[in-house]
PDB file of C-alpha atoms in Angstrom:
ATOM      1  CA  UNK V   1     -56.289  38.277  14.796  1.00  0.00           C
ATOM      2  CA  UNK V   2     -58.023  34.625  14.972  1.00  0.00           C
ATOM      3  CA  UNK V   3     -57.603  32.946  18.259  1.00  0.00           C
ATOM      4  CA  UNK V   4     -54.766  30.490  18.581  1.00  0.00           C
ATOM      5  CA  UNK V   5     -56.263  27.951  21.056  1.00  0.00           C
ATOM      6  CA  UNK V   6     -58.484  25.152  19.818  1.00  0.00           C
ATOM      7  CA  UNK V   7     -61.425  26.612  21.096  1.00  0.00           C
ATOM      8  CA  UNK V   8     -60.516  29.983  21.909  1.00  0.00           C
ATOM      9  CA  UNK V   9     -59.680  31.376  25.287  1.00  0.00           C
ATOM     10  CA  UNK V  10     -62.372  33.755  26.234  1.00  0.00           C
ATOM     11  CA  UNK V  11     -65.542  31.698  25.189  1.00  0.00           C
ATOM     12  CA  UNK V  12     -69.439  32.467  25.456  1.00  0.00           C
ATOM     13  CA  UNK V  13     -71.734  29.804  26.040  1.00  0.00           C
ATOM     14  CA  UNK V  14     -74.182  31.484  23.762  1.00  0.00           C
ATOM     15  CA  UNK V  15     -77.935  31.802  23.961  1.00  0.00           C
ATOM     16  CA  UNK V  16     -80.123  30.532  21.132  1.00  0.00           C
ATOM     17  CA  UNK V  17     -82.124  33.718  20.052  1.00  0.00           C
ATOM     18  CA  UNK V  18     -85.870  32.832  19.451  1.00  0.00           C
ATOM     19  CA  UNK V  19     -88.503  35.029  17.795  1.00  0.00           C
ATOM     20  CA  UNK V  20     -91.850  36.308  19.830  1.00  0.00           C
ATOM     21  CA  UNK V  21     -93.379  33.031  18.492  1.00  0.00           C
ATOM     22  CA  UNK V  22     -90.675  30.770  19.670  1.00  0.00           C
ATOM     23  CA  UNK V  23     -89.072  30.054  15.997  1.00  0.00           C
ATOM     24  CA  UNK V  24     -85.358  30.206  15.768  1.00  0.00           C
ATOM     25  CA  UNK V  25     -84.012  33.778  14.925  1.00  0.00           C
ATOM     26  CA  UNK V  26     -80.921  33.539  12.700  1.00  0.00           C
ATOM     27  CA  UNK V  27     -80.618  37.039  11.924  1.00  0.00           C
ATOM     28  CA  UNK V  28     -80.599  37.647  15.916  1.00  0.00           C
ATOM     29  CA  UNK V  29     -78.271  34.823  16.192  1.00  0.00           C
ATOM     30  CA  UNK V  30     -75.882  36.402  13.623  1.00  0.00           C
ATOM     31  CA  UNK V  31     -76.187  39.931  15.054  1.00  0.00           C
ATOM     32  CA  UNK V  32     -75.547  38.575  18.689  1.00  0.00           C
ATOM     33  CA  UNK V  33     -72.609  36.462  17.568  1.00  0.00           C
ATOM     34  CA  UNK V  34     -70.973  39.450  15.761  1.00  0.00           C
ATOM     35  CA  UNK V  35     -71.392  41.517  19.093  1.00  0.00           C
ATOM     36  CA  UNK V  36     -69.820  39.144  21.310  1.00  0.00           C
ATOM     37  CA  UNK V  37     -66.874  38.772  19.043  1.00  0.00           C
ATOM     38  CA  UNK V  38     -66.626  42.458  18.068  1.00  0.00           C
ATOM     39  CA  UNK V  39     -67.060  43.949  21.443  1.00  0.00           C
ATOM     40  CA  UNK V  40     -68.123  41.344  23.927  1.00  0.00           C
ATOM     41  CA  UNK V  41     -64.660  40.038  24.882  1.00  0.00           C
ATOM     42  CA  UNK V  42     -65.133  36.574  23.342  1.00  0.00           C
ATOM     43  CA  UNK V  43     -62.671  34.694  20.996  1.00  0.00           C
ATOM     44  CA  UNK V  44     -64.745  31.584  20.925  1.00  0.00           C
ATOM     45  CA  UNK V  45     -68.525  30.702  20.819  1.00  0.00           C
ATOM     46  CA  UNK V  46     -70.322  27.366  22.146  1.00  0.00           C
ATOM     47  CA  UNK V  47     -73.570  27.003  19.956  1.00  0.00           C
ATOM     48  CA  UNK V  48     -76.175  24.423  21.201  1.00  0.00           C
ATOM     49  CA  UNK V  49     -75.001  24.084  24.949  1.00  0.00           C
ATOM     50  CA  UNK V  50     -77.113  23.871  27.676  1.00  0.00           C
ATOM     51  CA  UNK V  51     -77.309  27.746  27.687  1.00  0.00           C
ATOM     52  CA  UNK V  52     -78.486  27.439  24.031  1.00  0.00           C
ATOM     53  CA  UNK V  53     -81.530  25.143  24.971  1.00  0.00           C
ATOM     54  CA  UNK V  54     -80.070  22.251  23.181  1.00  0.00           C
ATOM     55  CA  UNK V  55     -82.605  20.055  24.731  1.00  0.00           C
ATOM     56  CA  UNK V  56     -85.562  21.842  23.081  1.00  0.00           C
ATOM     57  CA  UNK V  57     -83.819  22.747  19.517  1.00  0.00           C
ATOM     58  CA  UNK V  58     -84.162  20.336  16.627  1.00  0.00           C
ATOM     59  CA  UNK V  59     -81.152  18.581  14.757  1.00  0.00           C
ATOM     60  CA  UNK V  60     -82.115  20.910  11.775  1.00  0.00           C
ATOM     61  CA  UNK V  61     -82.033  23.966  13.839  1.00  0.00           C
ATOM     62  CA  UNK V  62     -78.563  23.054  15.396  1.00  0.00           C
ATOM     63  CA  UNK V  63     -77.094  22.973  11.761  1.00  0.00           C
ATOM     64  CA  UNK V  64     -78.798  25.950  10.447  1.00  0.00           C
ATOM     65  CA  UNK V  65     -77.285  27.910  13.815  1.00  0.00           C
ATOM     66  CA  UNK V  66     -73.917  26.967  13.129  1.00  0.00           C
ATOM     67  CA  UNK V  67     -74.060  27.689   9.468  1.00  0.00           C
ATOM     68  CA  UNK V  68     -75.433  31.101  10.249  1.00  0.00           C
ATOM     69  CA  UNK V  69     -73.288  32.091  13.014  1.00  0.00           C
ATOM     70  CA  UNK V  70     -69.837  30.906  11.161  1.00  0.00           C
ATOM     71  CA  UNK V  71     -71.298  33.038   8.204  1.00  0.00           C
ATOM     72  CA  UNK V  72     -71.469  36.300  10.540  1.00  0.00           C
ATOM     73  CA  UNK V  73     -68.048  35.620  12.469  1.00  0.00           C
ATOM     74  CA  UNK V  74     -65.848  33.921   9.848  1.00  0.00           C
ATOM     75  CA  UNK V  75     -62.462  33.359  11.188  1.00  0.00           C
ATOM     76  CA  UNK V  76     -62.558  36.055  13.946  1.00  0.00           C
ATOM     77  CA  UNK V  77     -63.592  33.524  16.562  1.00  0.00           C
ATOM     78  CA  UNK V  78     -63.707  29.472  17.031  1.00  0.00           C
ATOM     79  CA  UNK V  79     -67.157  28.306  16.954  1.00  0.00           C
ATOM     80  CA  UNK V  80     -67.731  25.001  18.748  1.00  0.00           C
ATOM     81  CA  UNK V  81     -71.167  23.271  18.398  1.00  0.00           C
ATOM     82  CA  UNK V  82     -72.762  21.385  21.202  1.00  0.00           C
ATOM     83  CA  UNK V  83     -73.564  17.959  20.124  1.00  0.00           C
ATOM     84  CA  UNK V  84     -74.100  15.924  23.289  1.00  0.00           C
ATOM     85  CA  UNK V  85     -76.663  13.276  23.964  1.00  0.00           C
ATOM     86  CA  UNK V  86     -77.395  10.385  25.983  1.00  0.00           C
ATOM     87  CA  UNK V  87     -77.276   8.149  22.807  1.00  0.00           C
ATOM     88  CA  UNK V  88     -73.762   7.585  21.037  1.00  0.00           C
ATOM     89  CA  UNK V  89     -74.941   7.190  17.433  1.00  0.00           C
ATOM     90  CA  UNK V  90     -77.072  10.269  17.596  1.00  0.00           C
ATOM     91  CA  UNK V  91     -74.202  12.213  19.241  1.00  0.00           C
ATOM     92  CA  UNK V  92     -71.805  11.190  16.413  1.00  0.00           C
ATOM     93  CA  UNK V  93     -74.524  12.002  13.692  1.00  0.00           C
ATOM     94  CA  UNK V  94     -74.784  15.355  15.392  1.00  0.00           C
ATOM     95  CA  UNK V  95     -70.981  15.950  15.377  1.00  0.00           C
ATOM     96  CA  UNK V  96     -70.660  15.314  11.942  1.00  0.00           C
ATOM     97  CA  UNK V  97     -73.440  17.482  11.004  1.00  0.00           C
ATOM     98  CA  UNK V  98     -71.847  20.045  12.927  1.00  0.00           C
ATOM     99  CA  UNK V  99     -68.666  19.448  10.982  1.00  0.00           C
ATOM    100  CA  UNK V 100     -70.507  20.094   7.788  1.00  0.00           C
ATOM    101  CA  UNK V 101     -72.225  23.093   8.884  1.00  0.00           C
ATOM    102  CA  UNK V 102     -68.558  24.739   9.501  1.00  0.00           C
ATOM    103  CA  UNK V 103     -67.969  24.264  12.976  1.00  0.00           C
ATOM    104  CA  UNK V 104     -64.374  24.371  14.208  1.00  0.00           C
ATOM    105  CA  UNK V 105     -64.897  21.940  16.963  1.00  0.00           C
ATOM    106  CA  UNK V 106     -67.363  20.187  19.096  1.00  0.00           C
ATOM    107  CA  UNK V 107     -68.559  20.002  22.701  1.00  0.00           C
ATOM    108  CA  UNK V 108     -69.668  16.554  23.926  1.00  0.00           C
ATOM    109  CA  UNK V 109     -71.210  15.974  27.383  1.00  0.00           C
ATOM    110  CA  UNK V 110     -70.960  12.737  29.454  1.00  0.00           C
ATOM    111  CA  UNK V 111     -73.925  10.687  28.419  1.00  0.00           C
ATOM    112  CA  UNK V 112     -76.692  11.490  30.963  1.00  0.00           C
ATOM    113  CA  UNK V 113     -79.263   9.445  32.720  1.00  0.00           C
ATOM    114  CA  UNK V 114     -77.965   6.055  31.889  1.00  0.00           C
ATOM    115  CA  UNK V 115     -75.090   6.643  34.117  1.00  0.00           C
ATOM    116  CA  UNK V 116     -72.491   4.389  32.123  1.00  0.00           C
ATOM    117  CA  UNK V 117     -69.103   3.128  33.727  1.00  0.00           C
ATOM    118  CA  UNK V 118     -66.117   4.981  33.070  1.00  0.00           C
ATOM    119  CA  UNK V 119     -64.881   2.472  30.324  1.00  0.00           C
ATOM    120  CA  UNK V 120     -68.150   3.015  28.512  1.00  0.00           C
ATOM    121  CA  UNK V 121     -67.827   6.624  28.933  1.00  0.00           C
ATOM    122  CA  UNK V 122     -64.542   6.794  27.493  1.00  0.00           C
ATOM    123  CA  UNK V 123     -65.714   4.500  24.266  1.00  0.00           C
ATOM    124  CA  UNK V 124     -68.484   6.915  23.987  1.00  0.00           C
ATOM    125  CA  UNK V 125     -65.991  10.051  23.529  1.00  0.00           C
ATOM    126  CA  UNK V 126     -63.671   7.899  21.285  1.00  0.00           C
ATOM    127  CA  UNK V 127     -66.665   7.059  18.717  1.00  0.00           C
ATOM    128  CA  UNK V 128     -67.538  10.624  18.545  1.00  0.00           C
ATOM    129  CA  UNK V 129     -64.050  11.701  18.065  1.00  0.00           C
ATOM    130  CA  UNK V 130     -63.359   9.011  15.271  1.00  0.00           C
ATOM    131  CA  UNK V 131     -66.248  10.232  13.471  1.00  0.00           C
ATOM    132  CA  UNK V 132     -65.176  13.840  12.716  1.00  0.00           C
ATOM    133  CA  UNK V 133     -61.915  15.423  11.941  1.00  0.00           C
ATOM    134  CA  UNK V 134     -62.198  18.485  13.997  1.00  0.00           C
ATOM    135  CA  UNK V 135     -61.430  19.044  17.626  1.00  0.00           C
ATOM    136  CA  UNK V 136     -63.469  17.625  20.473  1.00  0.00           C
ATOM    137  CA  UNK V 137     -64.150  19.242  23.693  1.00  0.00           C
ATOM    138  CA  UNK V 138     -65.160  17.004  26.557  1.00  0.00           C
ATOM    139  CA  UNK V 139     -67.954  18.621  28.942  1.00  0.00           C
ATOM    140  CA  UNK V 140     -67.441  17.066  32.613  1.00  0.00           C
ATOM    141  CA  UNK V 141     -70.439  18.298  34.575  1.00  0.00           C
ATOM    142  CA  UNK V 142     -71.769  15.623  36.874  1.00  0.00           C
ATOM    143  CA  UNK V 143     -74.347  17.760  38.565  1.00  0.00           C
ATOM    144  CA  UNK V 144     -76.436  17.669  35.548  1.00  0.00           C
ATOM    145  CA  UNK V 145     -75.379  14.301  34.042  1.00  0.00           C
ATOM    146  CA  UNK V 146     -75.236  12.257  37.120  1.00  0.00           C
ATOM    147  CA  UNK V 147     -71.744  10.824  36.176  1.00  0.00           C
ATOM    148  CA  UNK V 148     -68.379  12.771  36.207  1.00  0.00           C
ATOM    149  CA  UNK V 149     -65.166  11.842  33.779  1.00  0.00           C
ATOM    150  CA  UNK V 150     -62.862  10.608  36.241  1.00  0.00           C
ATOM    151  CA  UNK V 151     -59.190  12.050  36.112  1.00  0.00           C
ATOM    152  CA  UNK V 152     -57.667   8.724  35.077  1.00  0.00           C
ATOM    153  CA  UNK V 153     -60.116   8.394  32.221  1.00  0.00           C
ATOM    154  CA  UNK V 154     -59.363  12.008  31.112  1.00  0.00           C
ATOM    155  CA  UNK V 155     -55.654  10.931  31.001  1.00  0.00           C
ATOM    156  CA  UNK V 156     -56.602   7.843  28.895  1.00  0.00           C
ATOM    157  CA  UNK V 157     -58.944  10.074  26.431  1.00  0.00           C
ATOM    158  CA  UNK V 158     -55.948  12.741  26.104  1.00  0.00           C
ATOM    159  CA  UNK V 159     -54.135  10.073  24.187  1.00  0.00           C
ATOM    160  CA  UNK V 160     -56.659  10.469  21.040  1.00  0.00           C
ATOM    161  CA  UNK V 161     -55.442  12.880  18.626  1.00  0.00           C
ATOM    162  CA  UNK V 162     -58.852  14.907  18.157  1.00  0.00           C
ATOM    163  CA  UNK V 163     -59.820  15.023  21.782  1.00  0.00           C
ATOM    164  CA  UNK V 164     -58.193  18.726  22.688  1.00  0.00           C
ATOM    165  CA  UNK V 165     -60.249  20.193  25.495  1.00  0.00           C
ATOM    166  CA  UNK V 166     -62.434  20.003  28.576  1.00  0.00           C
ATOM    167  CA  UNK V 167     -65.221  21.997  29.774  1.00  0.00           C
ATOM    168  CA  UNK V 168     -64.872  21.547  33.681  1.00  0.00           C
ATOM    169  CA  UNK V 169     -67.937  21.658  36.024  1.00  0.00           C
ATOM    170  CA  UNK V 170     -66.561  18.700  38.321  1.00  0.00           C
ATOM    171  CA  UNK V 171     -65.606  20.939  40.975  1.00  0.00           C
ATOM    172  CA  UNK V 172     -62.310  19.214  41.471  1.00  0.00           C
ATOM    173  CA  UNK V 173     -59.504  21.555  41.363  1.00  0.00           C
ATOM    174  CA  UNK V 174     -57.033  18.773  42.474  1.00  0.00           C
ATOM    175  CA  UNK V 175     -58.298  16.361  39.878  1.00  0.00           C
ATOM    176  CA  UNK V 176     -58.207  18.950  37.279  1.00  0.00           C
ATOM    177  CA  UNK V 177     -54.639  19.956  38.275  1.00  0.00           C
ATOM    178  CA  UNK V 178     -53.395  16.306  37.709  1.00  0.00           C
ATOM    179  CA  UNK V 179     -54.850  16.249  34.191  1.00  0.00           C
ATOM    180  CA  UNK V 180     -53.471  19.620  33.202  1.00  0.00           C
ATOM    181  CA  UNK V 181     -49.915  18.661  34.456  1.00  0.00           C
ATOM    182  CA  UNK V 182     -50.142  15.445  32.798  1.00  0.00           C
ATOM    183  CA  UNK V 183     -51.599  16.211  29.292  1.00  0.00           C
ATOM    184  CA  UNK V 184     -51.708  18.728  26.629  1.00  0.00           C
ATOM    185  CA  UNK V 185     -55.556  19.064  27.030  1.00  0.00           C
ATOM    186  CA  UNK V 186     -56.818  22.735  27.134  1.00  0.00           C
ATOM    187  CA  UNK V 187     -58.980  22.985  30.212  1.00  0.00           C
ATOM    188  CA  UNK V 188     -61.671  25.625  30.324  1.00  0.00           C
ATOM    189  CA  UNK V 189     -63.648  26.540  33.398  1.00  0.00           C
ATOM    190  CA  UNK V 190     -67.539  26.195  33.167  1.00  0.00           C
ATOM    191  CA  UNK V 191     -68.188  27.978  36.354  1.00  0.00           C
ATOM    192  CA  UNK V 192     -67.441  31.577  36.540  1.00  0.00           C
ATOM    193  CA  UNK V 193     -66.332  31.409  40.272  1.00  0.00           C
ATOM    194  CA  UNK V 194     -63.571  29.142  39.144  1.00  0.00           C
ATOM    195  CA  UNK V 195     -62.348  31.046  35.990  1.00  0.00           C
ATOM    196  CA  UNK V 196     -59.319  32.483  38.025  1.00  0.00           C
ATOM    197  CA  UNK V 197     -58.557  29.363  40.317  1.00  0.00           C
ATOM    198  CA  UNK V 198     -58.475  27.314  37.325  1.00  0.00           C
ATOM    199  CA  UNK V 199     -56.352  29.606  35.058  1.00  0.00           C
ATOM    200  CA  UNK V 200     -53.651  29.865  38.171  1.00  0.00           C
ATOM    201  CA  UNK V 201     -53.237  26.040  37.837  1.00  0.00           C
ATOM    202  CA  UNK V 202     -52.796  25.871  34.343  1.00  0.00           C
ATOM    203  CA  UNK V 203     -56.238  25.989  32.610  1.00  0.00           C
ATOM    204  CA  UNK V 204     -56.790  27.703  29.358  1.00  0.00           C
ATOM    205  CA  UNK V 205     -59.578  30.175  29.822  1.00  0.00           C
ATOM    206  CA  UNK V 206     -63.457  29.814  30.193  1.00  0.00           C
ATOM    207  CA  UNK V 207     -66.683  28.701  28.585  1.00  0.00           C
ATOM    208  CA  UNK V 208     -69.037  31.075  30.238  1.00  0.00           C
ATOM    209  CA  UNK V 209     -73.039  31.846  30.298  1.00  0.00           C
ATOM    210  CA  UNK V 210     -72.072  35.251  32.006  1.00  0.00           C
ATOM    211  CA  UNK V 211     -69.941  36.273  28.844  1.00  0.00           C
ATOM    212  CA  UNK V 212     -73.313  36.859  26.906  1.00  0.00           C
ATOM    213  CA  UNK V 213     -73.748  40.075  28.803  1.00  0.00           C
ATOM    214  CA  UNK V 214     -70.204  40.700  30.606  1.00  0.00           C
ATOM    215  CA  UNK V 215     -67.715  39.202  28.411  1.00  0.00           C
ATOM    216  CA  UNK V 216     -65.279  42.202  28.836  1.00  0.00           C
ATOM    217  CA  UNK V 217     -65.252  42.022  32.389  1.00  0.00           C
ATOM    218  CA  UNK V 218     -64.700  38.458  32.581  1.00  0.00           C
ATOM    219  CA  UNK V 219     -61.974  38.638  29.992  1.00  0.00           C
ATOM    220  CA  UNK V 220     -60.091  41.568  32.270  1.00  0.00           C
ATOM    221  CA  UNK V 221     -59.505  39.069  34.803  1.00  0.00           C
ATOM    222  CA  UNK V 222     -57.523  36.695  32.805  1.00  0.00           C
ATOM    223  CA  UNK V 223     -55.664  39.491  31.112  1.00  0.00           C
ATOM    224  CA  UNK V 224     -54.787  41.091  34.440  1.00  0.00           C
ATOM    225  CA  UNK V 225     -53.403  37.599  35.639  1.00  0.00           C
ATOM    226  CA  UNK V 226     -51.351  36.897  32.538  1.00  0.00           C
ATOM    227  CA  UNK V 227     -49.662  40.401  32.619  1.00  0.00           C
ATOM    228  CA  UNK V 228     -48.895  39.027  36.392  1.00  0.00           C
ATOM    229  CA  UNK V 229     -50.995  41.542  38.161  1.00  0.00           C
ATOM    230  CA  UNK V 230     -52.324  39.169  40.574  1.00  0.00           C
ATOM    231  CA  UNK V 231     -53.984  41.574  43.105  1.00  0.00           C
ATOM    232  CA  UNK V 232     -55.784  43.297  40.068  1.00  0.00           C
ATOM    233  CA  UNK V 233     -56.943  39.972  38.861  1.00  0.00           C
ATOM    234  CA  UNK V 234     -58.391  38.929  42.168  1.00  0.00           C
ATOM    235  CA  UNK V 235     -60.122  42.404  42.586  1.00  0.00           C
ATOM    236  CA  UNK V 236     -61.874  42.286  38.965  1.00  0.00           C
ATOM    237  CA  UNK V 237     -62.693  38.377  39.874  1.00  0.00           C
ATOM    238  CA  UNK V 238     -64.336  39.445  42.901  1.00  0.00           C
ATOM    239  CA  UNK V 239     -66.380  42.347  41.296  1.00  0.00           C
ATOM    240  CA  UNK V 240     -67.956  39.885  38.747  1.00  0.00           C
ATOM    241  CA  UNK V 241     -68.952  37.271  41.344  1.00  0.00           C
ATOM    242  CA  UNK V 242     -72.244  38.918  42.455  1.00  0.00           C
ATOM    243  CA  UNK V 243     -73.433  38.782  38.853  1.00  0.00           C
ATOM    244  CA  UNK V 244     -72.385  35.112  38.296  1.00  0.00           C
ATOM    245  CA  UNK V 245     -74.119  34.555  41.548  1.00  0.00           C
ATOM    246  CA  UNK V 246     -77.105  36.185  40.232  1.00  0.00           C
ATOM    247  CA  UNK V 247     -77.322  34.565  37.067  1.00  0.00           C
ATOM    248  CA  UNK V 248     -75.974  31.109  37.896  1.00  0.00           C
ATOM    249  CA  UNK V 249     -76.779  30.284  41.544  1.00  0.00           C
ATOM    250  CA  UNK V 250     -79.865  31.953  42.649  1.00  0.00           C
ATOM    251  CA  UNK V 251     -82.392  29.543  41.537  1.00  0.00           C
ATOM    252  CA  UNK V 252     -82.967  30.370  37.994  1.00  0.00           C
ATOM    253  CA  UNK V 253     -81.091  28.683  34.968  1.00  0.00           C
ATOM    254  CA  UNK V 254     -78.428  30.403  33.105  1.00  0.00           C
ATOM    255  CA  UNK V 255     -80.421  30.738  29.988  1.00  0.00           C
ATOM    256  CA  UNK V 256     -83.159  32.472  31.872  1.00  0.00           C
ATOM    257  CA  UNK V 257     -81.003  34.914  33.424  1.00  0.00           C
ATOM    258  CA  UNK V 258     -78.987  35.436  30.256  1.00  0.00           C
ATOM    259  CA  UNK V 259     -81.992  36.078  27.966  1.00  0.00           C
ATOM    260  CA  UNK V 260     -83.553  38.513  30.769  1.00  0.00           C
ATOM    261  CA  UNK V 261     -80.622  40.713  30.526  1.00  0.00           C
ATOM    262  CA  UNK V 262     -80.094  40.453  27.057  1.00  0.00           C
ATOM    263  CA  UNK V 263     -83.746  41.887  26.415  1.00  0.00           C
ATOM    264  CA  UNK V 264     -83.175  44.587  29.102  1.00  0.00           C
ATOM    265  CA  UNK V 265     -80.004  45.709  27.166  1.00  0.00           C
ATOM    266  CA  UNK V 266     -81.970  45.804  23.757  1.00  0.00           C
ATOM    267  CA  UNK V 267     -79.714  42.888  22.512  1.00  0.00           C
ATOM    268  CA  UNK V 268     -81.118  39.817  20.500  1.00  0.00           C
ATOM    269  CA  UNK V 269     -82.202  36.670  22.922  1.00  0.00           C
ATOM    270  CA  UNK V 270     -85.837  36.414  22.732  1.00  0.00           C
ATOM    271  CA  UNK V 271     -88.224  34.105  24.871  1.00  0.00           C
ATOM    272  CA  UNK V 272     -87.099  30.842  26.405  1.00  0.00           C
ATOM    273  CA  UNK V 273     -88.743  27.427  25.140  1.00  0.00           C
ATOM    274  CA  UNK V 274     -90.825  25.561  27.695  1.00  0.00           C
ATOM    275  CA  UNK V 275     -90.438  24.308  30.261  1.00  0.00           C
ATOM    276  CA  UNK V 276     -88.199  27.320  30.986  1.00  0.00           C
ATOM    277  CA  UNK V 277     -90.068  30.492  31.746  1.00  0.00           C
ATOM    278  CA  UNK V 278     -88.941  33.981  31.391  1.00  0.00           C
ATOM    279  CA  UNK V 279     -87.657  35.722  34.643  1.00  0.00           C
ATOM    280  CA  UNK V 280     -90.095  38.143  36.464  1.00  0.00           C
ATOM    281  CA  UNK V 281     -89.836  42.176  36.377  1.00  0.00           C
ATOM    282  CA  UNK V 282     -88.241  42.080  39.731  1.00  0.00           C
ATOM    283  CA  UNK V 283     -85.631  39.460  38.967  1.00  0.00           C
ATOM    284  CA  UNK V 284     -84.484  40.983  35.901  1.00  0.00           C
ATOM    285  CA  UNK V 285     -84.193  44.450  37.742  1.00  0.00           C
ATOM    286  CA  UNK V 286     -82.204  42.776  40.252  1.00  0.00           C
ATOM    287  CA  UNK V 287     -79.918  41.203  37.634  1.00  0.00           C
ATOM    288  CA  UNK V 288     -79.472  44.686  35.876  1.00  0.00           C
ATOM    289  CA  UNK V 289     -78.128  46.127  39.201  1.00  0.00           C
ATOM    290  CA  UNK V 290     -75.760  43.256  39.447  1.00  0.00           C
ATOM    291  CA  UNK V 291     -74.715  43.874  35.834  1.00  0.00           C
ATOM    292  CA  UNK V 292     -74.203  47.361  36.507  1.00  0.00           C
ATOM    293  CA  UNK V 293     -71.599  46.582  39.423  1.00  0.00           C
ATOM    294  CA  UNK V 294     -69.810  43.898  37.441  1.00  0.00           C
ATOM    295  CA  UNK V 295     -69.188  46.369  34.364  1.00  0.00           C
ATOM    296  CA  UNK V 296     -67.948  49.212  36.807  1.00  0.00           C
ATOM    297  CA  UNK V 297     -71.198  51.572  36.473  1.00  0.00           C
ATOM    298  CA  UNK V 298     -71.772  53.322  39.372  1.00  0.00           C
ATOM    299  CA  UNK V 299     -68.446  54.147  40.913  1.00  0.00           C
ATOM    300  CA  UNK V 300     -66.990  50.917  41.801  1.00  0.00           C
TER     301      UNK V 300
END
C-alpha cells in the first residue's frame, strides 16, 4: 500500500548513483530506488539532498533523477526532491521543475552562507511554497547552513497550506516538541541517534542516510515503539547506533560512507564527485563490521 504520510514515514535520503566516469547513472538510481522500497524498509525517498550530492549535480540532472525514480517506484513510495539553495529564485525554479518531473513533495533547506534574519527565512520558504502545488518539507540544519529556523518561525510557517513537514537536525528536542504540540507539521528526524527520541515526543518518522543500507533495522525501531514495545524499541535503537556513528559522525560525510557500503554490498552507488573522495579500504572494512552488527549478523 502507498504511504499515508505526506512524505512517507521511513524515508531514505538516497545517494545519487554515478558511473565509473562520473556521469549520472539513471539505471542504477532506478535499481537502488526499487530495492529501497521493495526490501529496504523505505516508504519514502528524498532525492538530491546532501546525501544525494546536490551541490555537484546540475539542475538538468536533478530533474532527470526525479523522473527516473518516479518511473521506477510509482505510487509505492513518496518521492521528495531536494531543491534548496542560497538563492530564493533559483530554489523556486528548482521546486517547479521537480513538480513537473513528478515529485510528490520538495525539501527546502534554510538559505545558507548569507545567514538571513528569521523573517527573511520565513519569506524564502513562503515564496517557494507559493511556487508549487505539492507539499513542502523544511530542512532545519543550522550546523551546515549557519542559521536555524527558530521554533516561533516554524509556528508561523505552519500556517501555510503547503508547508507540511520538517526534517529536523537542530538538536533541540524542546523546540521541536513545542512545534509538534502546536501544529500539524510532520516532523522527521534527520539524525539517526534522534529517530526514537523524536518519535517519542510525537515525531512522524525519519529521513535517513543510514537507510541506504540498513533501512529495515531503522524501521524496526519505530515499529516496535508503535506496538508499545518500548524496551524492544530501545534495544533495536541501541543496536543500530554504532553503524550510525561510523557512517555519520566519524569524520567522513554520510555520502562517502553510504557509497562505500553500497559498493561493498554490490549495490548501485558508484563514485562520489569531487571535492569528496572515496573511503579507504580500511574504513570500508570497519563500516562493514558495523553494518553486520546493526542488521543482526554475528549473533547479537
